[in-house]
PDB file of C-alpha atoms in Angstrom:
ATOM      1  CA  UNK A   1      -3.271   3.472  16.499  1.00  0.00           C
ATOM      2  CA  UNK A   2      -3.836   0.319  14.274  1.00  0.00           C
ATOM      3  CA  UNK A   3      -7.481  -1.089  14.279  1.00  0.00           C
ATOM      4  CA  UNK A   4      -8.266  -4.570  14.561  1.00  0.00           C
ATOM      5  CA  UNK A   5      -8.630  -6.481  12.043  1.00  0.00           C
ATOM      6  CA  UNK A   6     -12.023  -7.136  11.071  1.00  0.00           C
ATOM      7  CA  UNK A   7     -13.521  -9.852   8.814  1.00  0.00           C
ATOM      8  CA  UNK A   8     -13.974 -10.269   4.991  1.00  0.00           C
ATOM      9  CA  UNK A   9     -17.024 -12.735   4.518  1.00  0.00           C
ATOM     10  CA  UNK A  10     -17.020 -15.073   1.323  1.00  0.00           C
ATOM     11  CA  UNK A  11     -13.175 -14.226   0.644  1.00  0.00           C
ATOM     12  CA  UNK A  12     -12.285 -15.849   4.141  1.00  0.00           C
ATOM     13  CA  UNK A  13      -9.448 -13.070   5.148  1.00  0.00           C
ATOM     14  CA  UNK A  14      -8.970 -10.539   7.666  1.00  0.00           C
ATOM     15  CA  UNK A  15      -7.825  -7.178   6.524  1.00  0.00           C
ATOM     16  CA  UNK A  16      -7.648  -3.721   8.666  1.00  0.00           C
ATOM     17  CA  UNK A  17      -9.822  -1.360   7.094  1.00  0.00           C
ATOM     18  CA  UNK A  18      -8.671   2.264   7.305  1.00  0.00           C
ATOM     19  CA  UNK A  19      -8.458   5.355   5.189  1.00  0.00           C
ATOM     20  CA  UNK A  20      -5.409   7.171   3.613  1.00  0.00           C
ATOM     21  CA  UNK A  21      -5.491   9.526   7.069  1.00  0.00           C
ATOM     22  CA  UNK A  22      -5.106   6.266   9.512  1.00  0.00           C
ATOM     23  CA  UNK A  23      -2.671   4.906   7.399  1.00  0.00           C
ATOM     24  CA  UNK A  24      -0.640   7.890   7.435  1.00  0.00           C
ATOM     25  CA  UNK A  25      -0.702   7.834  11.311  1.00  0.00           C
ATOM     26  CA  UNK A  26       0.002   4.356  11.620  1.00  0.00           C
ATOM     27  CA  UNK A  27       2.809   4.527   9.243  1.00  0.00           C
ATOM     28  CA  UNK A  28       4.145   7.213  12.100  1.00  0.00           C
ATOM     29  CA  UNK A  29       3.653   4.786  14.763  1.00  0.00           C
ATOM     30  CA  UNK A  30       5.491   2.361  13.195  1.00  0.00           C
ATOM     31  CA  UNK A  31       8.293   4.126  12.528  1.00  0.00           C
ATOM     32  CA  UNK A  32       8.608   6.058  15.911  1.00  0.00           C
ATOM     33  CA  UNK A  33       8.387   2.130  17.122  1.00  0.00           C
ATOM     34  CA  UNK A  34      11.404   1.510  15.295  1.00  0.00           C
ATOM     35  CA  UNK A  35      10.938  -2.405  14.459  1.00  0.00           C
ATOM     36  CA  UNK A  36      10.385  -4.630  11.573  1.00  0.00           C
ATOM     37  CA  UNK A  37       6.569  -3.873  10.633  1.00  0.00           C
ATOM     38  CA  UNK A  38       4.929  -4.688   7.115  1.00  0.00           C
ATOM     39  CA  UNK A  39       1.859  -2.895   5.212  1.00  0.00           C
ATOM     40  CA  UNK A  40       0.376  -5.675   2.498  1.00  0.00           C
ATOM     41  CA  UNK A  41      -3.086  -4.804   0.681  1.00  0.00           C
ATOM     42  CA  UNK A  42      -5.482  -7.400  -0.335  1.00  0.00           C
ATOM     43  CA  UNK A  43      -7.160  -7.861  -3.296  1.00  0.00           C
ATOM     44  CA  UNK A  44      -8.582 -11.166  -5.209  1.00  0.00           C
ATOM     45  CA  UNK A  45      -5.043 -11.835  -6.660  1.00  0.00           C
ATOM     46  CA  UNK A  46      -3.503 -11.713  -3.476  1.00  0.00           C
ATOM     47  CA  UNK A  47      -6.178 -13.583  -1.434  1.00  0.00           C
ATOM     48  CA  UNK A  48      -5.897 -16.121  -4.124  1.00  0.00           C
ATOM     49  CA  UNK A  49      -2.413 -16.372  -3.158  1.00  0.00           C
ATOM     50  CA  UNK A  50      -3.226 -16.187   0.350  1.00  0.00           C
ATOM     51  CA  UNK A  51      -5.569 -19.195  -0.748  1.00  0.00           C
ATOM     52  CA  UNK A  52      -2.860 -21.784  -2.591  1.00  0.00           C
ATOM     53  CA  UNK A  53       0.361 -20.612  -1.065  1.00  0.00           C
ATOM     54  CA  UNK A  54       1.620 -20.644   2.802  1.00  0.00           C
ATOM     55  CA  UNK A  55       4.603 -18.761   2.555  1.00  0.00           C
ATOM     56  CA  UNK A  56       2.517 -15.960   1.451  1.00  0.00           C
ATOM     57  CA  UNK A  57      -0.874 -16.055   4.217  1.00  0.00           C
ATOM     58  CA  UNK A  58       2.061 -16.653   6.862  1.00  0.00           C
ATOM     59  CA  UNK A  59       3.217 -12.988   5.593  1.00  0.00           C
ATOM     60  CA  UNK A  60      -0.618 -11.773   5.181  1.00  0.00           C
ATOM     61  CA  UNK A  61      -1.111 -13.067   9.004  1.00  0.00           C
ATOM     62  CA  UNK A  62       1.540 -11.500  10.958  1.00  0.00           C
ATOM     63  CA  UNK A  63       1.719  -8.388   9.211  1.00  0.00           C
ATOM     64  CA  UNK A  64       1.077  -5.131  10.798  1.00  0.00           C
ATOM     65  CA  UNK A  65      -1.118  -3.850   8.518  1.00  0.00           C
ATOM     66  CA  UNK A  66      -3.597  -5.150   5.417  1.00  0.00           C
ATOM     67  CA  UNK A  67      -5.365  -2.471   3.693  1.00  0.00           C
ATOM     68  CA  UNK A  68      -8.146  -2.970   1.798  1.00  0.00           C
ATOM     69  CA  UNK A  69      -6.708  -2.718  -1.926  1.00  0.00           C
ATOM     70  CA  UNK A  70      -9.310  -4.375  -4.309  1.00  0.00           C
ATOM     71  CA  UNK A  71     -13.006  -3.056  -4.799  1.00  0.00           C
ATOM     72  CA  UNK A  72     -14.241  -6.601  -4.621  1.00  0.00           C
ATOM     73  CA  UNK A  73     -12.527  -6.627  -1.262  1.00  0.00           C
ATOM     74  CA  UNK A  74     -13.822  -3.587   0.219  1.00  0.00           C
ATOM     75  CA  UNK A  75     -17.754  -4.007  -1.178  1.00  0.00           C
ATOM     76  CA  UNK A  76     -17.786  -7.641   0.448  1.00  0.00           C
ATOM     77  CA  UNK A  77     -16.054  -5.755   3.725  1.00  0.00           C
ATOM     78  CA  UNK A  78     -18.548  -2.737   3.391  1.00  0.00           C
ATOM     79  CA  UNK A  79     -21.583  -5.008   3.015  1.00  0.00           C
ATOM     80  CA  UNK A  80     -20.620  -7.120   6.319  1.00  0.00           C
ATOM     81  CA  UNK A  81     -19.972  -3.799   8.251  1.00  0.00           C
ATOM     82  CA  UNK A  82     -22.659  -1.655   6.969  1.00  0.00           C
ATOM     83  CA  UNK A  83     -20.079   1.052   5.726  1.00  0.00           C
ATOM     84  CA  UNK A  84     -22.411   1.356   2.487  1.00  0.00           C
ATOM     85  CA  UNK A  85     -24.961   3.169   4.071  1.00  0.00           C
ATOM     86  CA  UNK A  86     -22.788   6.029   5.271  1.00  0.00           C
ATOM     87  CA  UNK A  87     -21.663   8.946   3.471  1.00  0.00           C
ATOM     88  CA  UNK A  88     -19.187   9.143   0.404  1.00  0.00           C
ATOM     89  CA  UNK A  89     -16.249  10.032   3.286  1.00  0.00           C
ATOM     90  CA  UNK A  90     -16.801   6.942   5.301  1.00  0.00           C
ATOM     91  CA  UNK A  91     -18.620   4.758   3.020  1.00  0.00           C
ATOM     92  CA  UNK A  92     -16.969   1.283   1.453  1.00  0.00           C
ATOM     93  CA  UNK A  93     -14.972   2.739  -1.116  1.00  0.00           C
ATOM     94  CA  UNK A  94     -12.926   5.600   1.530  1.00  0.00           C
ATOM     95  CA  UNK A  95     -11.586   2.874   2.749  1.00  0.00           C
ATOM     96  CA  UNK A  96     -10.260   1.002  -0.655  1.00  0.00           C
ATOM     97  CA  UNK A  97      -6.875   1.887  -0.884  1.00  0.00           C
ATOM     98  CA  UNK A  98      -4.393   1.080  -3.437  1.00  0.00           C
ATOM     99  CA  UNK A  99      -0.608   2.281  -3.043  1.00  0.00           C
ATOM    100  CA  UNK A 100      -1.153   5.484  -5.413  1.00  0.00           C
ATOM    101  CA  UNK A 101      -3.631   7.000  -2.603  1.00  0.00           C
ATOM    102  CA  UNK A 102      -1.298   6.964   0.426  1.00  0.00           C
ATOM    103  CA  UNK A 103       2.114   7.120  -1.572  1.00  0.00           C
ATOM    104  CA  UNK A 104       1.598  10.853  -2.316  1.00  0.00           C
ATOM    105  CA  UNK A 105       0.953  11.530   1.344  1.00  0.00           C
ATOM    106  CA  UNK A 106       4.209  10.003   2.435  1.00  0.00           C
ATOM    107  CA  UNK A 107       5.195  13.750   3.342  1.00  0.00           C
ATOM    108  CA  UNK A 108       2.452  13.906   6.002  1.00  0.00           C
ATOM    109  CA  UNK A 109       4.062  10.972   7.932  1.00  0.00           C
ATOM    110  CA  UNK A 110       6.005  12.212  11.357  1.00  0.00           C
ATOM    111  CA  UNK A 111       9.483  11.848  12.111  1.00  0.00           C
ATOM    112  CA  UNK A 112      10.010   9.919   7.809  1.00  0.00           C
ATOM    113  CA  UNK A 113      13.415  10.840   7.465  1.00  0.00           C
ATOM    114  CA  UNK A 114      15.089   7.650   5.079  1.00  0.00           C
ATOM    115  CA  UNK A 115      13.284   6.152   2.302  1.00  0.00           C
ATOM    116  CA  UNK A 116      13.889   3.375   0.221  1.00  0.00           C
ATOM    117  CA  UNK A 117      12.700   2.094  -3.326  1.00  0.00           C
ATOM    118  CA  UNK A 118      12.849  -1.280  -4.303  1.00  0.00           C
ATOM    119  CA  UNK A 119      11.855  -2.602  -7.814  1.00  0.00           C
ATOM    120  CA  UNK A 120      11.419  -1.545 -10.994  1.00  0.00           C
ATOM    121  CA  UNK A 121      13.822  -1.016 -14.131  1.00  0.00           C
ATOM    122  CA  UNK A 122      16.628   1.815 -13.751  1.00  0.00           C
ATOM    123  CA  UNK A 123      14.853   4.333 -15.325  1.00  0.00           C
ATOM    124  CA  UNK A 124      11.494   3.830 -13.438  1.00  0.00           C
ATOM    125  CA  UNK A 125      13.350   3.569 -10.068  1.00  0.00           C
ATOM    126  CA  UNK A 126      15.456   6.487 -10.930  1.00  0.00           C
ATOM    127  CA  UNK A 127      12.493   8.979 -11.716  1.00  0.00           C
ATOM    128  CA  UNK A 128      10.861   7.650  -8.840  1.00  0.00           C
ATOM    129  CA  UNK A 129      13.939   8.731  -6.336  1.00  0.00           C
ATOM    130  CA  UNK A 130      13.596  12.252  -8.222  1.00  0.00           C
ATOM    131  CA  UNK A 131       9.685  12.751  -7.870  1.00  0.00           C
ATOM    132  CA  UNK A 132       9.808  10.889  -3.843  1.00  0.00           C
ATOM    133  CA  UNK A 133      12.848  13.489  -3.243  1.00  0.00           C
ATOM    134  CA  UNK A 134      10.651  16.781  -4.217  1.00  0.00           C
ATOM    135  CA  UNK A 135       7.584  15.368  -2.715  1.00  0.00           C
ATOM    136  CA  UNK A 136       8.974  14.890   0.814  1.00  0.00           C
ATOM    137  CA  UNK A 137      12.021  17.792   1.007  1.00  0.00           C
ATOM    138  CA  UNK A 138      14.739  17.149   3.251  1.00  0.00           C
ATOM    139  CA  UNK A 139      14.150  13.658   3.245  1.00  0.00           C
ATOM    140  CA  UNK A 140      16.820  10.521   2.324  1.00  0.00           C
ATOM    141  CA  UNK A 141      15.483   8.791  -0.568  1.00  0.00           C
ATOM    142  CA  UNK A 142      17.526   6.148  -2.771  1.00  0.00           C
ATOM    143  CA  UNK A 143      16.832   3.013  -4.582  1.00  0.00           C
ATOM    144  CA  UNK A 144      17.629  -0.064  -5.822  1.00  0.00           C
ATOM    145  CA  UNK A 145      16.137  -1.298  -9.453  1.00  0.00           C
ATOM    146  CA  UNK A 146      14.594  -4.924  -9.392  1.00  0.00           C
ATOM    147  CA  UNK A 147      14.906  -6.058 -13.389  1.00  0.00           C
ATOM    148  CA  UNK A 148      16.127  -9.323 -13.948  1.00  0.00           C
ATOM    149  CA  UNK A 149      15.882 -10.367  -9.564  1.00  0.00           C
ATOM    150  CA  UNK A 150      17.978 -13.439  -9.263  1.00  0.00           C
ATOM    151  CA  UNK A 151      19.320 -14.625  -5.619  1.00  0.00           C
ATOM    152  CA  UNK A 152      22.966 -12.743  -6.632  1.00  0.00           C
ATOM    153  CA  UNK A 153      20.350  -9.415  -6.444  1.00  0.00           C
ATOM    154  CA  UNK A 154      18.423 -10.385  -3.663  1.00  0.00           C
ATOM    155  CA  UNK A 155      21.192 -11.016  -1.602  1.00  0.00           C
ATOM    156  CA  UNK A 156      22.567  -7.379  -2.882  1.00  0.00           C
ATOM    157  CA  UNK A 157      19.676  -5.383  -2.207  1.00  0.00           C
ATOM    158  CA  UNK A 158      19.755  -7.161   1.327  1.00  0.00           C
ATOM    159  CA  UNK A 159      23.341  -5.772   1.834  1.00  0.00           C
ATOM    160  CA  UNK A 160      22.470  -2.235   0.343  1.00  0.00           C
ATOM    161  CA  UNK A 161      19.377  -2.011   2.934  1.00  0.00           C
ATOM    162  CA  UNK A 162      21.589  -3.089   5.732  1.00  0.00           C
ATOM    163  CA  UNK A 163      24.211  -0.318   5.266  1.00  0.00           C
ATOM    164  CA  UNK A 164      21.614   2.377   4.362  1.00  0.00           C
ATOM    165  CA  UNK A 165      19.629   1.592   7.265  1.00  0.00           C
ATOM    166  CA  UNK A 166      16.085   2.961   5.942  1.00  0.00           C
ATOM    167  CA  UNK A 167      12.714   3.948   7.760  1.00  0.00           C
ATOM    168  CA  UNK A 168      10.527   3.310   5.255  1.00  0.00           C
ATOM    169  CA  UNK A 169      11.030   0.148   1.958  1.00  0.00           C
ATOM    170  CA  UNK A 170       8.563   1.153  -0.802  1.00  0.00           C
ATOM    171  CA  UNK A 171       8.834  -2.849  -2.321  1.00  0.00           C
ATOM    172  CA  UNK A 172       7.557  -2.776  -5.716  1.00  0.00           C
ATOM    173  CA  UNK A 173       8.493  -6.235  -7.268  1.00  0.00           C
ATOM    174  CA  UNK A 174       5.280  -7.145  -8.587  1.00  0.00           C
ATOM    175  CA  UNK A 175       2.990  -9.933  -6.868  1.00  0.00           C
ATOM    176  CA  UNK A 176       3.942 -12.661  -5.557  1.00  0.00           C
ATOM    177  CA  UNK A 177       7.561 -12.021  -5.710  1.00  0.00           C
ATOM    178  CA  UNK A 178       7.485  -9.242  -3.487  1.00  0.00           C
ATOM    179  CA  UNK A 179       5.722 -11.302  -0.506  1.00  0.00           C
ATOM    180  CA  UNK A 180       7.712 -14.458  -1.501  1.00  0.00           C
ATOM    181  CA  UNK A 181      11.368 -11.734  -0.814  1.00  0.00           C
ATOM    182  CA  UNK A 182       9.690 -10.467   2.452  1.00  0.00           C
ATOM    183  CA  UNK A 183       9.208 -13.746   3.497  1.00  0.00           C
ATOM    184  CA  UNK A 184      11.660 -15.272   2.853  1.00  0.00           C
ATOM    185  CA  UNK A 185      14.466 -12.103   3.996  1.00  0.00           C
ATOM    186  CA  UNK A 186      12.320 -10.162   6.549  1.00  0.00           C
ATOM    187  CA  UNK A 187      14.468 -11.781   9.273  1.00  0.00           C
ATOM    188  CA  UNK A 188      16.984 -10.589   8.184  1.00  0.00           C
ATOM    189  CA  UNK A 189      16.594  -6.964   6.469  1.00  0.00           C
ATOM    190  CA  UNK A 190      17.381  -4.041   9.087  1.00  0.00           C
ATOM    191  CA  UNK A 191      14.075  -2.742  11.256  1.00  0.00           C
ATOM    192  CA  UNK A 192      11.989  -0.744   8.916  1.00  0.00           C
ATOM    193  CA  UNK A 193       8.628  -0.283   7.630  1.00  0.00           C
ATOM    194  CA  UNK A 194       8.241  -2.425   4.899  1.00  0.00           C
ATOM    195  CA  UNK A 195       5.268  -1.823   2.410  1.00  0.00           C
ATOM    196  CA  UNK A 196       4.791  -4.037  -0.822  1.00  0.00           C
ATOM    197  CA  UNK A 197       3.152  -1.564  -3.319  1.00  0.00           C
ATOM    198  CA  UNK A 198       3.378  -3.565  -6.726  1.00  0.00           C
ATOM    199  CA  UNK A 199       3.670  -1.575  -9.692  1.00  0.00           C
ATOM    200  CA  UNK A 200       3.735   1.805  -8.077  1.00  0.00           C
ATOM    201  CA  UNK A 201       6.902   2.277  -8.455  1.00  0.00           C
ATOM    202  CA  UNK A 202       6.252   2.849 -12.112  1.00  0.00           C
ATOM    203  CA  UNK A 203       3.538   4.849 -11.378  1.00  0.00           C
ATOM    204  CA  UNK A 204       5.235   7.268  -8.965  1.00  0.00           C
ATOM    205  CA  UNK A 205       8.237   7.602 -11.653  1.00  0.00           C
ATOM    206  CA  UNK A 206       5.235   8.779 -14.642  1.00  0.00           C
ATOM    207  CA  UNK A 207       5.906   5.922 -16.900  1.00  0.00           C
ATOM    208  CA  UNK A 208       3.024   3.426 -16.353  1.00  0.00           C
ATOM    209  CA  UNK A 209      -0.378   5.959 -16.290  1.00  0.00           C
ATOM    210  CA  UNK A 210      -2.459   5.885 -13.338  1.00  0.00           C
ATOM    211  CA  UNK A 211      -6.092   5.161 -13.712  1.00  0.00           C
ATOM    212  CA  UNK A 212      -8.555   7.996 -12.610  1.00  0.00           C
ATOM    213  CA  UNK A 213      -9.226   7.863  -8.695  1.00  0.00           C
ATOM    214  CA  UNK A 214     -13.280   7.880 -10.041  1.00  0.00           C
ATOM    215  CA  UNK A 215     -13.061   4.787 -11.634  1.00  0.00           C
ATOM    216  CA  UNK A 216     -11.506   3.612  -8.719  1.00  0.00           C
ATOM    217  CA  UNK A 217     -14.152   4.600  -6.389  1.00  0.00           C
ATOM    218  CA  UNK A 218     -16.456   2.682  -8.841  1.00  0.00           C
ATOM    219  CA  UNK A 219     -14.643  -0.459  -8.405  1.00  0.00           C
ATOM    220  CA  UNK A 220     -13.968  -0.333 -12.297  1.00  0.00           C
ATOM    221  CA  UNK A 221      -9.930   0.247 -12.590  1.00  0.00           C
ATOM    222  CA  UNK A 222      -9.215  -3.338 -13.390  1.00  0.00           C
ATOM    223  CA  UNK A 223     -10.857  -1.801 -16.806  1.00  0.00           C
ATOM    224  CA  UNK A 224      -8.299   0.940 -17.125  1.00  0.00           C
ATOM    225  CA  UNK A 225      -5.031  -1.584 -16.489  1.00  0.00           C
ATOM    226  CA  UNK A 226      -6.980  -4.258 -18.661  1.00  0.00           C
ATOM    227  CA  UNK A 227      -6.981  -1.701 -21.676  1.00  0.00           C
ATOM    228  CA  UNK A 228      -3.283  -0.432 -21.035  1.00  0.00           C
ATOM    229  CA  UNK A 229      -2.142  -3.713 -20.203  1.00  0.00           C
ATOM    230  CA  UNK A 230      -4.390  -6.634 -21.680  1.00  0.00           C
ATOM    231  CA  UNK A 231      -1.101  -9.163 -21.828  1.00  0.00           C
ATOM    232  CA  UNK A 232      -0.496  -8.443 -17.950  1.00  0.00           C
ATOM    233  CA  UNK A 233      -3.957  -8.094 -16.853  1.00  0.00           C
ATOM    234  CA  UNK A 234      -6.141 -10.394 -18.897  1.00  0.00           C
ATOM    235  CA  UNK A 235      -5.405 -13.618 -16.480  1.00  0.00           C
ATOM    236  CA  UNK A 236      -6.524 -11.938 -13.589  1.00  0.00           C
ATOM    237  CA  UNK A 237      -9.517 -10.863 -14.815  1.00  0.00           C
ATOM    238  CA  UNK A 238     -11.112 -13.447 -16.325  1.00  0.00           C
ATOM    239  CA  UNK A 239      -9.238 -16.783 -15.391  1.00  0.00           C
ATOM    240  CA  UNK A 240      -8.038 -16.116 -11.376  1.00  0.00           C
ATOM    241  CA  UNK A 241     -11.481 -15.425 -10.028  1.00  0.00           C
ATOM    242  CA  UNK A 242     -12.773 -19.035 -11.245  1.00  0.00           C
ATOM    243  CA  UNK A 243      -9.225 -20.439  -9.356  1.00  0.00           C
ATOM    244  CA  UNK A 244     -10.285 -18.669  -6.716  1.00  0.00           C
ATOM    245  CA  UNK A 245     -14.161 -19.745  -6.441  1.00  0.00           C
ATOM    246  CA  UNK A 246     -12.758 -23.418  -6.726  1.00  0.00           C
ATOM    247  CA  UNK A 247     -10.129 -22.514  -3.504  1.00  0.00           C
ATOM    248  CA  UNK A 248     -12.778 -21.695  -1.469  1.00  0.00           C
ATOM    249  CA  UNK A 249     -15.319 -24.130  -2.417  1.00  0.00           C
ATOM    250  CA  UNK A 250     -12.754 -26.255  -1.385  1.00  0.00           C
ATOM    251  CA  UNK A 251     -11.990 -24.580   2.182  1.00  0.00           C
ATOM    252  CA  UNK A 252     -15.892 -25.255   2.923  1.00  0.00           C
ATOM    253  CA  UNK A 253     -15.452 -28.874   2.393  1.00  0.00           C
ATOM    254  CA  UNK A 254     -11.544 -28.423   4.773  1.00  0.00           C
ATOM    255  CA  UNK A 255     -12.555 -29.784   8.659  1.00  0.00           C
ATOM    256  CA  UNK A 256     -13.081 -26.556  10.308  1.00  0.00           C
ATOM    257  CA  UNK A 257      -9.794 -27.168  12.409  1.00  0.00           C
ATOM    258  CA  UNK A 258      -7.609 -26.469   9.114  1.00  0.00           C
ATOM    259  CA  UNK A 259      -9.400 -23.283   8.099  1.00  0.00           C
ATOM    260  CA  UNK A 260      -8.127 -20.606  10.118  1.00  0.00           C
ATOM    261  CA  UNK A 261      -4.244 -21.918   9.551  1.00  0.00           C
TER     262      UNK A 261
END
């Protein structure tokens, strides 16, 4: 069962707050549904997004489920809801969930038979096919690299999902390109689960390191990928939360009627 979708104050999203466990089960749900269902996270690059862009809050809006990927995300969500004051296991940060803490319980998820992975270089992709394969035996798991995405790609990845038919699209094309493909194709691609996961494709294959899960219980991770990745990450860090700020000092000064669209 999928819980409702509760408020993020300040940020001005909705997100469904669960932990690795729930997600797991939903995941199950979804697939035993057998229909087109999405799993997006939010965190203050994608709510920026969500902010400035429509194709991309028209996919945050009607998708099944948005975890609660950023620690800025879940501290503003855990000081609305009070989850701060509970213990470590159900406090703010068990329910901060980046694709790396419910990718490696994949195997848990009833009746996952077909998996697909989407993104990445040929390498990456490939290793990631190997370490999916051993993690969940007896399973279907292929992929399709993303380097160098151009429509001619898109519209063969499309074709390839069609004919393989998948449960389960790990979509790791980097933000926003990932939500702009689901938007724009999700009519289109065969009934699956559909989960944009960003750069953990590269992650699952052991070629971009993973930051310890402490420092991302302490909200400091952004610290780890800023050191790898300082070229990729720097931006983000110290540039998109002023864009941000000035998005939604401008949604205060919006007529109420426009905020919620």
């Amino acid at each position: 069962m999928i819980p409702e979708r509760q408020r993020v104050p300040v940020l001005d999203v909705d997100a469904t707050p669960m932990r690795v466990d729930e997600v797991i089960d939903a995941m199950g749900g979804l697939i035993a549904a057998g229909t087109t269902a999405t799993v997006l996270g939010h965190n203050l690059h994608s709510i920026t997004l969500f902010h400035s862009r429509p194709d991309v809050r028209s996919l945050y809006e009607n998708s099944s489920v948005v975890l609660l990927d950023g620690a800025p995300v879940a501290m503003l969500w855990g000081f609305a809801h009070k989850r701060q004051l509970q213990s470590p296991d159900e406090g703010t940060m068990a329910y901060r969930l980046g694709s790396m803490d419910w990718i490696p319980e994949l195997g848990k998820v009833k009746g996952l038979e077909r998996i697909a992975v989407v993104g990445a270089g040929r390498t990456a992709n490939t290793k990631a096919v190997a370490r999916l394969r051993s993690m969940i035996p007896g399973a279907t798991v292929d992929g399709m690299p993303g380097e160098g995405w151009d429509s001619a790609l898109e519209d063969g990845v499309v074709d390839w999902l069609t004919d393989f038919r998948p449960q389960l699209v790990l979509m790791g094309l980097g933000m926003p390109l990932q939500e702009t493909v689901l938007h724009r194709r999700l009519a289109h691609l065969p009934p699956a689960l559909y989960c944009a996961v960003g750069g953990a494709i590269e992650q699952v294959a052991g070629i971009q390191k993973l930051a310890p899960r402490w420092l991302g219980r302490l909200g400091l991770e952004w610290a780890w990928r800023l050191l790898l990745h300082p070229d990729r990450v720097a931006y983000r860090v110290f540039v998109e939360p002023w864009k941000l700020a000035g998005l939604l000092i401008g949604r205060r000064f919006q007529p109420s009627k426009t905020k919620g669209k």
